[in-house]
């Protein structure tokens, strides 16, 4: 190796190099044109809030001047007033707690079952052969279409709503989990085997942590689906809940309340995304 | 303890990769296996450590491994195979956790192997923060922690740049001086084989057969002081291998 290095330097004598440098120096000098710009993401933290505020202001101005008809779209100030009413009467907590209860229970149970079934599919080829086709067949069915059935099976009360959300969260989690396990580096599993790790240790310490990034991205999708289904389920036979509130507002053509309810959903979605982002940062610290 | 391959043959589908290979790795002995690419070196190592079953012949263990050996046959992989979600310390700890060692003893072992591989100050680093050379040191520390009777090293230095490779070779020689491990060391790099092997087994192109076995008498620690002798052996090996390597290079790959 050291032999190679000396040969390489010896073959290119200093005199050669200098002669090559000098020749073009007599001509006009200009910088090499830079072509490497763009295609790089820079973070602009303020742009989104500014744009949002600007949009609200324009909307408000449009409503005030009559450019936007009040029937077509209420002014943001009216929606804000409707939201304020909700807080004042304390109804917000009734609606929110009812919705959160359904969302948390439905999504958690659906995710837990989804991870369990996803792991079983990934680890046992018999389960994969038997269950995976069913998952593929049932995933694309809109769960809301099954709501009448769920009402018969689980009752008109909380049961059917939780079940809708549960099934909605279940399928994407199954698919994310077994896809994640399939993508775990085989060499790591082989390493575990070569050190005589038990089957359970390999699953617990190599396979599950390896699949965790995929499972967490699956959570992002399943949580959004859960919120969509929450509203849909609450539109049938619910007294309280954000979905029920929106449905009621729609029936009364109280568009200010409708916008207030939609804003609440948006905040709910953002909060869930933020929580999952936190979980990712905590659990996937090793990715840096 | 001695590790023996007894007339081992193996094929993948129609392609025979190993044909009637017999060799042994004695205790405190490093046997280097060299050969052109695709000659079945890695398959041979997988068979030797029980990760793959040969079609013919057998991999055998003669004698008992030392009683304090937690994992007698221990691999060191080319791609390091570190868990990215565990720190350096955690990666070593992983292979001790299934053996019911009490916490104090475990910590002692980890501290010892990290010190031997000069990693003490990196105990809490994540693998992604380490250079290739450091990663392979962690893998070697992990292998040492289970006190192996034989290390099965699959091109352990091939993913590293040549400077790091030189440094790690020196470290391995030092380590062998301290621990006296026995090893079956697969490589395609003849310089490594000549530097680290007590015995060099040269395989032919596919199907892999033993072409030649070269013993080197110069003690490992002194090889750096005998550049002419080692260079001569290396050159002779290369002469013998060159044509096969060229032919192997032009072969279509049928084996995954």
Short mmCIF file of C-alpha atoms in Angstrom, two decimals:
data_model
loop_
_atom_site.label_atom_id
_atom_site.label_comp_id
_atom_site.label_asym_id
_atom_site.label_seq_id
_atom_site.Cartn_x
_atom_site.Cartn_y
_atom_site.Cartn_z
CA UNK A 1 0.00 0.00 0.00
CA UNK A 2 2.77 2.39 0.88
CA UNK A 3 4.50 1.11 -2.23
CA UNK A 4 1.58 2.22 -4.41
CA UNK A 5 1.55 5.66 -2.89
CA UNK A 6 5.20 6.38 -3.65
CA UNK A 7 4.83 5.20 -7.22
CA UNK A 8 1.91 7.48 -7.80
CA UNK A 9 3.66 10.60 -6.60
CA UNK A 10 6.84 9.70 -8.42
CA UNK A 11 5.15 9.37 -11.79
CA UNK A 12 3.71 12.86 -11.68
CA UNK A 13 6.67 15.18 -11.36
CA UNK A 14 6.22 18.71 -10.00
CA UNK A 15 7.55 20.23 -13.25
CA UNK A 16 4.69 18.71 -15.26
CA UNK A 17 2.06 20.04 -12.95
CA UNK A 18 3.39 23.58 -13.01
CA UNK A 19 3.69 23.68 -16.79
CA UNK A 20 0.05 22.65 -17.10
CA UNK A 21 -1.01 25.39 -14.68
CA UNK A 22 0.75 28.16 -16.46
CA UNK A 23 -0.41 27.78 -20.07
CA UNK A 24 -3.99 29.18 -19.80
CA UNK A 25 -3.01 31.95 -17.34
CA UNK A 26 -2.32 34.38 -20.22
CA UNK A 27 -5.95 34.38 -21.41
CA UNK A 28 -8.78 36.34 -19.82
CA UNK A 29 -9.76 34.98 -16.38
CA UNK A 30 -13.39 34.47 -15.45
CA UNK A 31 -15.03 32.47 -12.66
CA UNK A 32 -16.43 29.02 -13.36
CA UNK A 33 -20.21 29.54 -13.62
CA UNK A 34 -22.03 28.26 -10.53
CA UNK A 35 -24.65 25.64 -11.35
CA UNK A 36 -25.24 23.98 -8.00
CA UNK A 37 -28.09 26.14 -6.65
CA UNK A 38 -31.69 25.22 -5.89
CA UNK A 39 -33.34 21.91 -5.00
CA UNK A 40 -32.46 22.42 -1.34
CA UNK A 41 -35.09 22.87 1.35
CA UNK A 42 -34.57 25.79 3.64
CA UNK A 43 -36.80 26.17 6.67
CA UNK A 44 -39.18 29.13 6.71
CA UNK A 45 -41.03 28.90 10.01
CA UNK A 46 -43.01 32.12 9.70
CA UNK A 47 -44.39 31.72 6.19
CA UNK A 48 -47.27 29.38 7.05
CA UNK A 49 -48.70 31.40 9.99
CA UNK A 50 -48.28 34.65 8.05
CA UNK A 51 -50.05 33.26 5.02
CA UNK A 52 -52.84 31.93 7.23
CA UNK A 53 -53.33 35.29 8.94
CA UNK A 54 -53.22 37.09 5.59
CA UNK A 55 -55.89 34.77 4.19
CA UNK A 56 -58.10 35.37 7.24
CA UNK A 57 -57.71 39.13 6.89
CA UNK A 58 -58.55 39.04 3.17
CA UNK A 59 -61.55 36.83 3.90
CA UNK A 60 -62.74 39.18 6.66
CA UNK A 61 -62.33 42.22 4.40
CA UNK A 62 -64.17 40.39 1.61
CA UNK A 63 -67.07 39.61 3.95
CA UNK A 64 -67.23 43.09 5.44
CA UNK A 65 -67.30 44.79 2.05
CA UNK A 66 -69.91 42.37 0.77
CA UNK A 67 -67.61 40.93 -1.89
CA UNK A 68 -68.18 37.51 -0.30
CA UNK A 69 -71.87 36.89 0.28
CA UNK A 70 -72.72 36.11 3.88
CA UNK A 71 -74.93 33.25 2.74
CA UNK A 72 -72.12 31.60 0.82
CA UNK A 73 -69.50 31.94 3.55
CA UNK A 74 -69.71 33.57 6.98
CA UNK A 75 -67.01 36.04 8.00
CA UNK A 76 -64.22 34.62 10.13
CA UNK A 77 -65.27 36.96 12.92
CA UNK A 78 -68.72 35.31 12.95
CA UNK A 79 -67.19 31.84 13.06
CA UNK A 80 -64.98 33.04 15.90
CA UNK A 81 -68.05 34.35 17.70
CA UNK A 82 -69.74 30.95 17.30
CA UNK A 83 -66.62 29.36 18.75
CA UNK A 84 -66.72 31.88 21.60
CA UNK A 85 -70.34 30.87 22.29
CA UNK A 86 -69.26 27.27 22.55
CA UNK A 87 -66.69 28.20 25.18
CA UNK A 88 -69.07 30.48 27.04
CA UNK A 89 -71.83 27.93 27.34
CA UNK A 90 -69.27 25.25 28.17
CA UNK A 91 -70.72 23.05 25.41
CA UNK A 92 -67.27 22.78 23.88
CA UNK A 93 -66.13 20.43 26.64
CA UNK A 94 -69.17 18.20 26.20
CA UNK A 95 -68.58 17.94 22.46
CA UNK A 96 -64.82 17.60 22.74
CA UNK A 97 -64.84 15.03 25.53
CA UNK A 98 -67.40 12.90 23.70
CA UNK A 99 -65.34 13.02 20.51
CA UNK A 100 -61.99 12.46 22.21
CA UNK A 101 -63.35 9.50 24.15
CA UNK A 102 -64.47 7.77 20.94
CA UNK A 103 -61.30 8.73 19.10
CA UNK A 104 -58.86 7.62 21.81
CA UNK A 105 -60.56 4.31 22.54
CA UNK A 106 -61.29 3.45 18.93
CA UNK A 107 -57.89 4.43 17.62
CA UNK A 108 -55.90 2.84 20.46
CA UNK A 109 -57.71 -0.49 20.28
CA UNK A 110 -57.55 -0.47 16.49
CA UNK A 111 -53.81 0.29 16.53
CA UNK A 112 -53.01 -2.31 19.17
CA UNK A 113 -54.96 -5.00 17.33
CA UNK A 114 -53.44 -3.82 14.07
CA UNK A 115 -49.89 -4.14 15.38
CA UNK A 116 -50.63 -7.58 16.82
CA UNK A 117 -52.17 -8.88 13.59
CA UNK A 118 -49.49 -7.17 11.48
CA UNK A 119 -46.74 -8.86 13.51
CA UNK A 120 -48.49 -12.22 13.25
CA UNK A 121 -48.76 -11.84 9.47
CA UNK A 122 -45.11 -10.84 9.19
CA UNK A 123 -43.72 -13.55 11.46
CA UNK A 124 -45.78 -16.63 10.62
CA UNK A 125 -46.10 -17.60 6.99
CA UNK A 126 -49.27 -19.58 7.72
CA UNK A 127 -50.97 -16.49 9.12
CA UNK A 128 -49.69 -14.48 6.19
CA UNK A 129 -51.11 -16.94 3.70
CA UNK A 130 -54.45 -17.02 5.51
CA UNK A 131 -55.02 -13.49 6.73
CA UNK A 132 -53.17 -11.14 4.39
CA UNK A 133 -55.65 -11.58 1.51
CA UNK A 134 -58.53 -10.77 3.87
CA UNK A 135 -56.79 -7.59 4.97
CA UNK A 136 -56.32 -6.58 1.33
CA UNK A 137 -59.97 -7.35 0.62
CA UNK A 138 -61.39 -5.49 3.61
CA UNK A 139 -59.05 -2.46 3.70
CA UNK A 140 -60.61 -0.61 0.74
CA UNK A 141 -64.19 -0.96 2.03
CA UNK A 142 -65.27 2.41 3.41
CA UNK A 143 -66.00 1.58 7.03
CA UNK A 144 -68.75 4.16 7.05
CA UNK A 145 -70.68 1.94 4.64
CA UNK A 146 -70.69 -0.72 7.34
CA UNK A 147 -72.00 1.65 10.00
CA UNK A 148 -75.59 0.33 9.80
CA UNK A 149 -74.24 -3.17 10.40
CA UNK A 150 -72.13 -1.91 13.29
CA UNK A 151 -75.22 -0.29 14.77
CA UNK A 152 -77.02 -3.64 14.65
CA UNK A 153 -74.03 -5.48 16.10
CA UNK A 154 -72.76 -2.99 18.67
CA UNK A 155 -75.81 -0.85 19.40
CA UNK A 156 -76.71 2.72 18.48
CA UNK A 157 -74.66 4.09 21.39
CA UNK A 158 -70.89 4.39 21.74
CA UNK A 159 -70.23 0.84 20.56
CA UNK A 160 -70.94 1.36 16.89
CA UNK A 161 -68.98 4.64 16.76
CA UNK A 162 -65.95 3.20 18.51
CA UNK A 163 -66.12 0.12 16.27
CA UNK A 164 -66.14 2.25 13.12
CA UNK A 165 -63.03 4.11 14.24
CA UNK A 166 -61.42 0.89 15.45
CA UNK A 167 -61.80 -0.81 12.09
CA UNK A 168 -60.70 2.32 10.28
CA UNK A 169 -57.46 2.46 12.27
CA UNK A 170 -56.92 -1.30 12.25
CA UNK A 171 -56.28 -1.98 8.57
CA UNK A 172 -53.67 0.68 7.78
CA UNK A 173 -51.83 -0.29 10.97
CA UNK A 174 -51.77 -3.96 9.94
CA UNK A 175 -50.34 -3.07 6.56
CA UNK A 176 -47.79 -0.59 7.96
CA UNK A 177 -46.66 -3.12 10.58
CA UNK A 178 -46.09 -6.07 8.34
CA UNK A 179 -44.54 -3.90 5.67
CA UNK A 180 -42.21 -2.50 8.32
CA UNK A 181 -41.22 -5.95 9.58
CA UNK A 182 -40.61 -7.15 6.03
CA UNK A 183 -38.19 -4.27 5.57
CA UNK A 184 -36.11 -4.98 8.67
CA UNK A 185 -32.54 -5.68 7.58
CA UNK A 186 -32.21 -9.48 7.26
CA UNK A 187 -28.56 -9.23 8.22
CA UNK A 188 -29.53 -7.91 11.64
CA UNK A 189 -31.82 -10.88 12.21
CA UNK A 190 -29.10 -13.23 11.05
CA UNK A 191 -26.70 -11.50 13.44
CA UNK A 192 -29.14 -12.11 16.29
CA UNK A 193 -29.38 -15.78 15.35
CA UNK A 194 -25.61 -16.11 15.10
CA UNK A 195 -25.27 -14.87 18.68
CA UNK A 196 -27.83 -17.40 19.84
CA UNK A 197 -30.52 -14.87 20.77
CA UNK A 198 -33.88 -16.42 21.56
CA UNK A 199 -36.77 -16.03 19.13
CA UNK A 200 -38.53 -13.67 21.50
CA UNK A 201 -35.40 -11.56 21.94
CA UNK A 202 -34.99 -11.26 18.19
CA UNK A 203 -38.61 -10.13 17.83
CA UNK A 204 -38.46 -7.74 20.78
CA UNK A 205 -35.02 -6.24 20.31
CA UNK A 206 -34.44 -6.41 16.56
CA UNK A 207 -37.69 -6.79 14.63
CA UNK A 208 -40.03 -4.45 16.52
CA UNK A 209 -37.56 -1.56 16.86
CA UNK A 210 -36.67 -2.03 13.20
CA UNK A 211 -40.32 -1.83 12.15
CA UNK A 212 -41.10 1.10 14.45
CA UNK A 213 -40.44 3.88 11.91
CA UNK A 214 -42.93 2.28 9.51
CA UNK A 215 -45.45 1.70 12.30
CA UNK A 216 -45.25 5.33 13.37
CA UNK A 217 -45.78 6.59 9.83
CA UNK A 218 -48.74 4.23 9.70
CA UNK A 219 -50.05 5.99 12.81
CA UNK A 220 -50.11 9.28 10.95
CA UNK A 221 -52.40 7.79 8.34
CA UNK A 222 -54.57 5.80 10.75
CA UNK A 223 -55.06 8.84 13.01
CA UNK A 224 -56.30 10.94 10.09
CA UNK A 225 -58.63 8.16 9.00
CA UNK A 226 -59.86 7.89 12.59
CA UNK A 227 -60.78 11.60 12.67
CA UNK A 228 -62.63 11.34 9.37
CA UNK A 229 -64.58 8.33 10.60
CA UNK A 230 -65.23 9.98 13.95
CA UNK A 231 -67.15 12.79 12.28
CA UNK A 232 -68.95 10.41 9.96
CA UNK A 233 -70.00 8.16 12.82
CA UNK A 234 -71.14 11.07 14.96
CA UNK A 235 -73.39 12.26 12.20
CA UNK A 236 -75.59 9.25 12.89
CA UNK A 237 -77.30 9.21 16.25
CA UNK A 238 -74.95 11.16 18.43
CA UNK A 239 -76.12 13.83 20.85
CA UNK A 240 -72.71 15.29 21.54
CA UNK A 241 -69.45 15.35 19.62
CA UNK A 242 -67.84 17.62 17.06
CA UNK A 243 -69.46 15.68 14.25
CA UNK A 244 -72.89 16.01 15.83
CA UNK A 245 -72.30 19.74 16.30
CA UNK A 246 -71.35 20.18 12.65
CA UNK A 247 -74.33 18.13 11.49
CA UNK A 248 -76.67 20.19 13.62
CA UNK A 249 -75.17 23.45 12.34
CA UNK A 250 -75.54 22.20 8.78
CA UNK A 251 -79.17 21.25 9.29
CA UNK A 252 -79.90 24.75 10.61
CA UNK A 253 -77.77 26.39 7.93
CA UNK A 254 -75.82 28.02 10.75
CA UNK A 255 -72.72 28.31 8.59
CA UNK A 256 -70.80 30.23 11.26
CA UNK A 257 -71.14 27.25 13.62
CA UNK A 258 -70.26 24.89 10.80
CA UNK A 259 -67.01 26.74 10.14
CA UNK A 260 -66.29 26.80 13.88
CA UNK A 261 -66.75 23.03 14.04
CA UNK A 262 -64.52 22.47 11.01
CA UNK A 263 -61.86 24.66 12.62
CA UNK A 264 -62.05 22.48 15.73
CA UNK A 265 -61.48 19.37 13.59
CA UNK A 266 -58.51 21.02 11.98
CA UNK A 267 -57.02 21.82 15.37
CA UNK A 268 -57.68 18.25 16.46
CA UNK A 269 -55.84 16.95 13.39
CA UNK A 270 -52.90 19.28 13.97
CA UNK A 271 -52.69 18.24 17.61
CA UNK A 272 -52.65 14.56 16.71
CA UNK A 273 -49.95 15.14 14.07
CA UNK A 274 -47.91 17.09 16.62
CA UNK A 275 -48.25 14.31 19.21
CA UNK A 276 -47.12 11.68 16.71
CA UNK A 277 -44.22 13.93 15.74
CA UNK A 278 -43.22 14.10 19.40
CA UNK A 279 -43.49 10.33 19.74
CA UNK A 280 -41.30 9.91 16.66
CA UNK A 281 -38.66 12.22 18.02
CA UNK A 282 -38.68 10.39 21.33
CA UNK A 283 -38.74 6.81 20.02
CA UNK A 284 -36.55 7.33 16.97
CA UNK A 285 -33.85 9.42 18.63
CA UNK A 286 -31.28 7.05 17.18
CA UNK A 287 -32.03 8.29 13.67
CA UNK A 288 -30.76 11.73 14.60
CA UNK B 1 -11.44 -26.77 20.51
CA UNK B 2 -11.07 -27.44 16.83
CA UNK B 3 -13.50 -26.55 14.08
CA UNK B 4 -13.57 -28.95 11.16
CA UNK B 5 -15.15 -29.00 7.73
CA UNK B 6 -15.42 -32.60 6.57
CA UNK B 7 -15.82 -33.03 2.80
CA UNK B 8 -18.36 -30.24 2.54
CA UNK B 9 -20.20 -29.66 -0.73
CA UNK B 10 -22.98 -27.23 -1.38
CA UNK B 11 -25.00 -25.99 -4.30
CA UNK B 12 -27.70 -23.46 -4.95
CA UNK B 13 -30.05 -25.04 -7.47
CA UNK B 14 -27.89 -26.24 -10.35
CA UNK B 15 -24.88 -24.17 -9.38
CA UNK B 16 -22.32 -25.97 -7.27
CA UNK B 17 -20.57 -23.42 -5.07
CA UNK B 18 -18.49 -25.64 -2.83
CA UNK B 19 -17.02 -28.96 -3.83
CA UNK B 20 -15.48 -31.37 -1.32
CA UNK B 21 -13.86 -28.92 1.07
CA UNK B 22 -12.04 -30.25 4.10
CA UNK B 23 -10.17 -28.01 6.48
CA UNK B 24 -9.76 -27.33 10.17
CA UNK B 25 -9.26 -24.33 12.41
CA UNK B 26 -7.23 -25.13 15.52
CA UNK B 27 -7.29 -23.19 18.75
CA UNK B 28 -5.41 -19.90 18.72
CA UNK B 29 -5.07 -20.23 15.00
CA UNK B 30 -6.19 -17.76 12.34
CA UNK B 31 -7.04 -19.44 9.07
CA UNK B 32 -7.53 -17.06 6.20
CA UNK B 33 -9.62 -18.15 3.26
CA UNK B 34 -8.99 -16.33 0.01
CA UNK B 35 -10.40 -16.82 -3.42
CA UNK B 36 -11.90 -14.96 -6.38
CA UNK B 37 -15.32 -13.44 -5.97
CA UNK B 38 -18.21 -15.86 -6.11
CA UNK B 39 -16.13 -18.86 -5.08
CA UNK B 40 -18.36 -19.64 -2.12
CA UNK B 41 -16.22 -18.15 0.65
CA UNK B 42 -19.16 -16.67 2.49
CA UNK B 43 -21.25 -19.80 2.06
CA UNK B 44 -18.41 -21.76 3.57
CA UNK B 45 -18.36 -19.49 6.60
CA UNK B 46 -22.13 -19.71 7.03
CA UNK B 47 -21.88 -23.51 6.99
CA UNK B 48 -18.99 -23.41 9.45
CA UNK B 49 -21.05 -21.43 11.97
CA UNK B 50 -24.31 -23.32 11.52
CA UNK B 51 -26.25 -20.63 9.67
CA UNK B 52 -26.60 -22.87 6.65
CA UNK B 53 -26.79 -26.65 6.15
CA UNK B 54 -24.38 -28.14 3.60
CA UNK B 55 -25.76 -30.49 0.94
CA UNK B 56 -22.93 -32.92 1.55
CA UNK B 57 -20.37 -33.45 4.28
CA UNK B 58 -20.55 -31.80 7.68
CA UNK B 59 -19.24 -29.04 9.88
CA UNK B 60 -17.88 -30.57 13.08
CA UNK B 61 -16.59 -29.42 16.45
CA UNK B 62 -13.79 -31.42 18.04
CA UNK B 63 -13.39 -31.04 21.78
CA UNK B 64 -15.43 -28.88 24.13
CA UNK B 65 -15.45 -25.12 23.93
CA UNK B 66 -14.23 -23.34 27.07
CA UNK B 67 -16.95 -23.47 29.71
CA UNK B 68 -17.07 -19.69 30.05
CA UNK B 69 -17.74 -19.25 26.34
CA UNK B 70 -21.25 -17.85 25.92
CA UNK B 71 -21.36 -18.27 22.15
CA UNK B 72 -18.59 -20.56 20.92
CA UNK B 73 -18.98 -19.73 17.23
CA UNK B 74 -19.25 -15.98 16.80
CA UNK B 75 -19.48 -14.01 13.59
CA UNK B 76 -18.04 -10.66 12.63
CA UNK B 77 -19.88 -9.39 9.55
CA UNK B 78 -18.70 -7.29 6.65
CA UNK B 79 -21.55 -4.80 7.13
CA UNK B 80 -20.99 -4.68 10.91
CA UNK B 81 -24.65 -5.59 11.66
CA UNK B 82 -25.00 -3.11 14.51
CA UNK B 83 -28.46 -2.19 15.73
CA UNK B 84 -28.83 1.50 14.86
CA UNK B 85 -31.27 2.00 17.77
CA UNK B 86 -28.76 0.92 20.38
CA UNK B 87 -25.68 2.76 21.54
CA UNK B 88 -22.23 1.19 21.36
CA UNK B 89 -22.72 -0.11 24.88
CA UNK B 90 -26.24 -1.33 24.10
CA UNK B 91 -25.03 -3.23 21.04
CA UNK B 92 -22.55 -5.17 23.14
CA UNK B 93 -25.12 -5.61 25.89
CA UNK B 94 -27.58 -7.14 23.38
CA UNK B 95 -25.63 -10.38 23.04
CA UNK B 96 -25.17 -10.76 26.81
CA UNK B 97 -28.79 -10.20 27.79
CA UNK B 98 -30.04 -13.69 26.98
CA UNK B 99 -27.48 -15.40 29.20
CA UNK B 100 -28.76 -14.39 32.61
CA UNK B 101 -25.61 -12.58 33.61
CA UNK B 102 -26.06 -10.29 36.58
CA UNK B 103 -25.90 -6.58 35.96
CA UNK B 104 -22.53 -5.90 37.59
CA UNK B 105 -20.81 -8.72 35.71
CA UNK B 106 -22.35 -7.55 32.46
CA UNK B 107 -21.11 -4.03 32.98
CA UNK B 108 -17.66 -5.44 33.76
CA UNK B 109 -17.56 -7.44 30.52
CA UNK B 110 -18.74 -4.47 28.47
CA UNK B 111 -16.14 -2.15 30.01
CA UNK B 112 -13.45 -4.74 29.39
CA UNK B 113 -14.18 -5.37 25.71
CA UNK B 114 -14.68 -1.67 24.99
CA UNK B 115 -11.30 -0.95 26.56
CA UNK B 116 -9.67 -3.70 24.51
CA UNK B 117 -11.05 -2.23 21.30
CA UNK B 118 -10.25 1.35 22.37
CA UNK B 119 -13.92 2.35 22.46
CA UNK B 120 -14.36 3.31 26.12
CA UNK B 121 -15.04 6.96 25.41
CA UNK B 122 -17.62 6.07 22.74
CA UNK B 123 -19.75 3.84 24.97
CA UNK B 124 -22.78 6.12 24.66
CA UNK B 125 -22.44 7.05 20.98
CA UNK B 126 -24.99 5.95 18.37
CA UNK B 127 -23.74 3.81 15.49
CA UNK B 128 -24.64 6.53 12.96
CA UNK B 129 -22.10 8.82 14.66
CA UNK B 130 -19.23 6.38 14.14
CA UNK B 131 -16.92 5.93 11.18
CA UNK B 132 -16.78 2.57 9.43
CA UNK B 133 -13.65 1.60 11.31
CA UNK B 134 -15.21 2.41 14.66
CA UNK B 135 -18.35 0.48 13.76
CA UNK B 136 -16.31 -2.60 12.99
CA UNK B 137 -14.47 -2.14 16.30
CA UNK B 138 -17.85 -2.20 18.03
CA UNK B 139 -18.72 -5.40 16.17
CA UNK B 140 -15.41 -6.92 17.23
CA UNK B 141 -15.99 -5.82 20.83
CA UNK B 142 -19.43 -7.43 20.68
CA UNK B 143 -17.90 -10.65 19.36
CA UNK B 144 -15.23 -10.67 22.08
CA UNK B 145 -17.80 -10.09 24.84
CA UNK B 146 -19.27 -13.57 24.46
CA UNK B 147 -15.80 -15.08 24.75
CA UNK B 148 -15.94 -17.04 21.50
CA UNK B 149 -14.01 -20.25 20.96
CA UNK B 150 -13.76 -19.32 17.29
CA UNK B 151 -14.46 -16.08 15.47
CA UNK B 152 -15.95 -16.39 12.01
CA UNK B 153 -14.99 -13.22 10.21
CA UNK B 154 -16.67 -12.53 6.87
CA UNK B 155 -14.58 -9.93 5.06
CA UNK B 156 -14.56 -7.79 8.21
CA UNK B 157 -12.38 -5.07 6.73
CA UNK B 158 -13.70 -4.99 3.17
CA UNK B 159 -16.11 -2.10 3.73
CA UNK B 160 -13.35 0.12 5.11
CA UNK B 161 -10.90 2.44 3.41
CA UNK B 162 -7.32 1.26 3.15
CA UNK B 163 -5.95 3.43 5.96
CA UNK B 164 -8.61 2.32 8.42
CA UNK B 165 -8.00 -1.23 7.27
CA UNK B 166 -4.30 -0.96 8.11
CA UNK B 167 -5.08 0.44 11.55
CA UNK B 168 -7.60 -2.26 12.30
CA UNK B 169 -5.25 -4.99 11.14
CA UNK B 170 -2.70 -3.75 13.66
CA UNK B 171 -5.42 -3.74 16.30
CA UNK B 172 -6.43 -7.30 15.43
CA UNK B 173 -2.82 -8.43 15.72
CA UNK B 174 -2.58 -6.75 19.16
CA UNK B 175 -5.86 -8.29 20.20
CA UNK B 176 -4.74 -11.73 19.11
CA UNK B 177 -1.63 -11.21 21.24
CA UNK B 178 -3.83 -10.46 24.26
CA UNK B 179 -6.74 -12.86 23.81
CA UNK B 180 -5.36 -15.48 21.44
CA UNK B 181 -8.66 -16.09 19.69
CA UNK B 182 -8.97 -18.59 16.89
CA UNK B 183 -10.58 -17.42 13.72
CA UNK B 184 -11.66 -18.34 10.26
CA UNK B 185 -11.09 -15.16 8.31
CA UNK B 186 -12.63 -14.73 4.89
CA UNK B 187 -11.14 -12.09 2.64
CA UNK B 188 -10.45 -11.28 -0.97
CA UNK B 189 -7.59 -9.04 0.08
CA UNK B 190 -4.32 -10.94 -0.03
CA UNK B 191 -2.50 -8.29 2.02
CA UNK B 192 -4.89 -8.95 4.89
CA UNK B 193 -4.46 -12.70 4.55
CA UNK B 194 -0.70 -12.44 4.60
CA UNK B 195 -0.76 -10.08 7.57
CA UNK B 196 -3.23 -12.01 9.75
CA UNK B 197 -3.23 -15.65 8.69
CA UNK B 198 -1.28 -18.44 10.28
CA UNK B 199 -2.55 -20.51 7.44
CA UNK B 200 -3.95 -19.30 4.12
CA UNK B 201 -6.37 -21.51 2.25
CA UNK B 202 -6.84 -20.58 -1.37
CA UNK B 203 -10.08 -21.59 -3.03
CA UNK B 204 -10.56 -21.97 -6.76
CA UNK B 205 -13.20 -20.32 -8.83
CA UNK B 206 -16.72 -21.73 -8.66
CA UNK B 207 -17.22 -24.53 -7.79
CA UNK B 208 -14.93 -23.70 -4.88
CA UNK B 209 -12.25 -26.29 -4.24
CA UNK B 210 -9.14 -25.99 -2.14
CA UNK B 211 -6.30 -25.13 -4.49
CA UNK B 212 -3.51 -24.48 -2.13
CA UNK B 213 -2.75 -24.13 1.56
CA UNK B 214 0.09 -21.87 2.61
CA UNK B 215 1.50 -21.83 6.12
CA UNK B 216 3.30 -18.72 7.28
CA UNK B 217 5.75 -19.29 10.14
CA UNK B 218 6.51 -15.66 10.93
CA UNK B 219 4.71 -14.72 14.20
CA UNK B 220 1.89 -12.24 13.63
CA UNK B 221 3.43 -9.48 15.71
CA UNK B 222 6.66 -9.60 13.70
CA UNK B 223 5.22 -9.63 10.22
CA UNK B 224 5.41 -5.88 9.88
CA UNK B 225 9.19 -6.25 10.22
CA UNK B 226 9.43 -8.78 7.42
CA UNK B 227 8.03 -6.91 4.45
CA UNK B 228 10.05 -8.86 1.85
CA UNK B 229 8.94 -12.29 2.94
CA UNK B 230 5.27 -11.36 3.27
CA UNK B 231 5.32 -9.46 -0.02
CA UNK B 232 6.84 -12.50 -1.73
CA UNK B 233 4.10 -14.76 -0.39
CA UNK B 234 1.45 -12.27 -1.38
CA UNK B 235 2.88 -12.04 -4.90
CA UNK B 236 3.01 -15.80 -5.26
CA UNK B 237 -0.62 -16.10 -4.13
CA UNK B 238 -1.66 -13.42 -6.57
CA UNK B 239 0.17 -15.13 -9.46
CA UNK B 240 -1.74 -18.28 -8.67
CA UNK B 241 -5.06 -16.50 -8.41
CA UNK B 242 -4.92 -13.86 -11.12
CA UNK B 243 -6.27 -15.83 -14.05
CA UNK B 244 -9.11 -17.26 -12.00
CA UNK B 245 -9.97 -13.85 -10.63
CA UNK B 246 -10.13 -12.50 -14.17
CA UNK B 247 -12.35 -15.35 -15.30
CA UNK B 248 -14.57 -14.95 -12.24
CA UNK B 249 -14.94 -11.28 -12.97
CA UNK B 250 -16.33 -12.05 -16.40
CA UNK B 251 -18.83 -14.60 -15.13
CA UNK B 252 -22.55 -13.92 -15.03
CA UNK B 253 -23.88 -14.14 -11.55
CA UNK B 254 -26.55 -16.77 -11.01
CA UNK B 255 -26.34 -16.95 -7.26
CA UNK B 256 -28.07 -14.32 -5.23
#
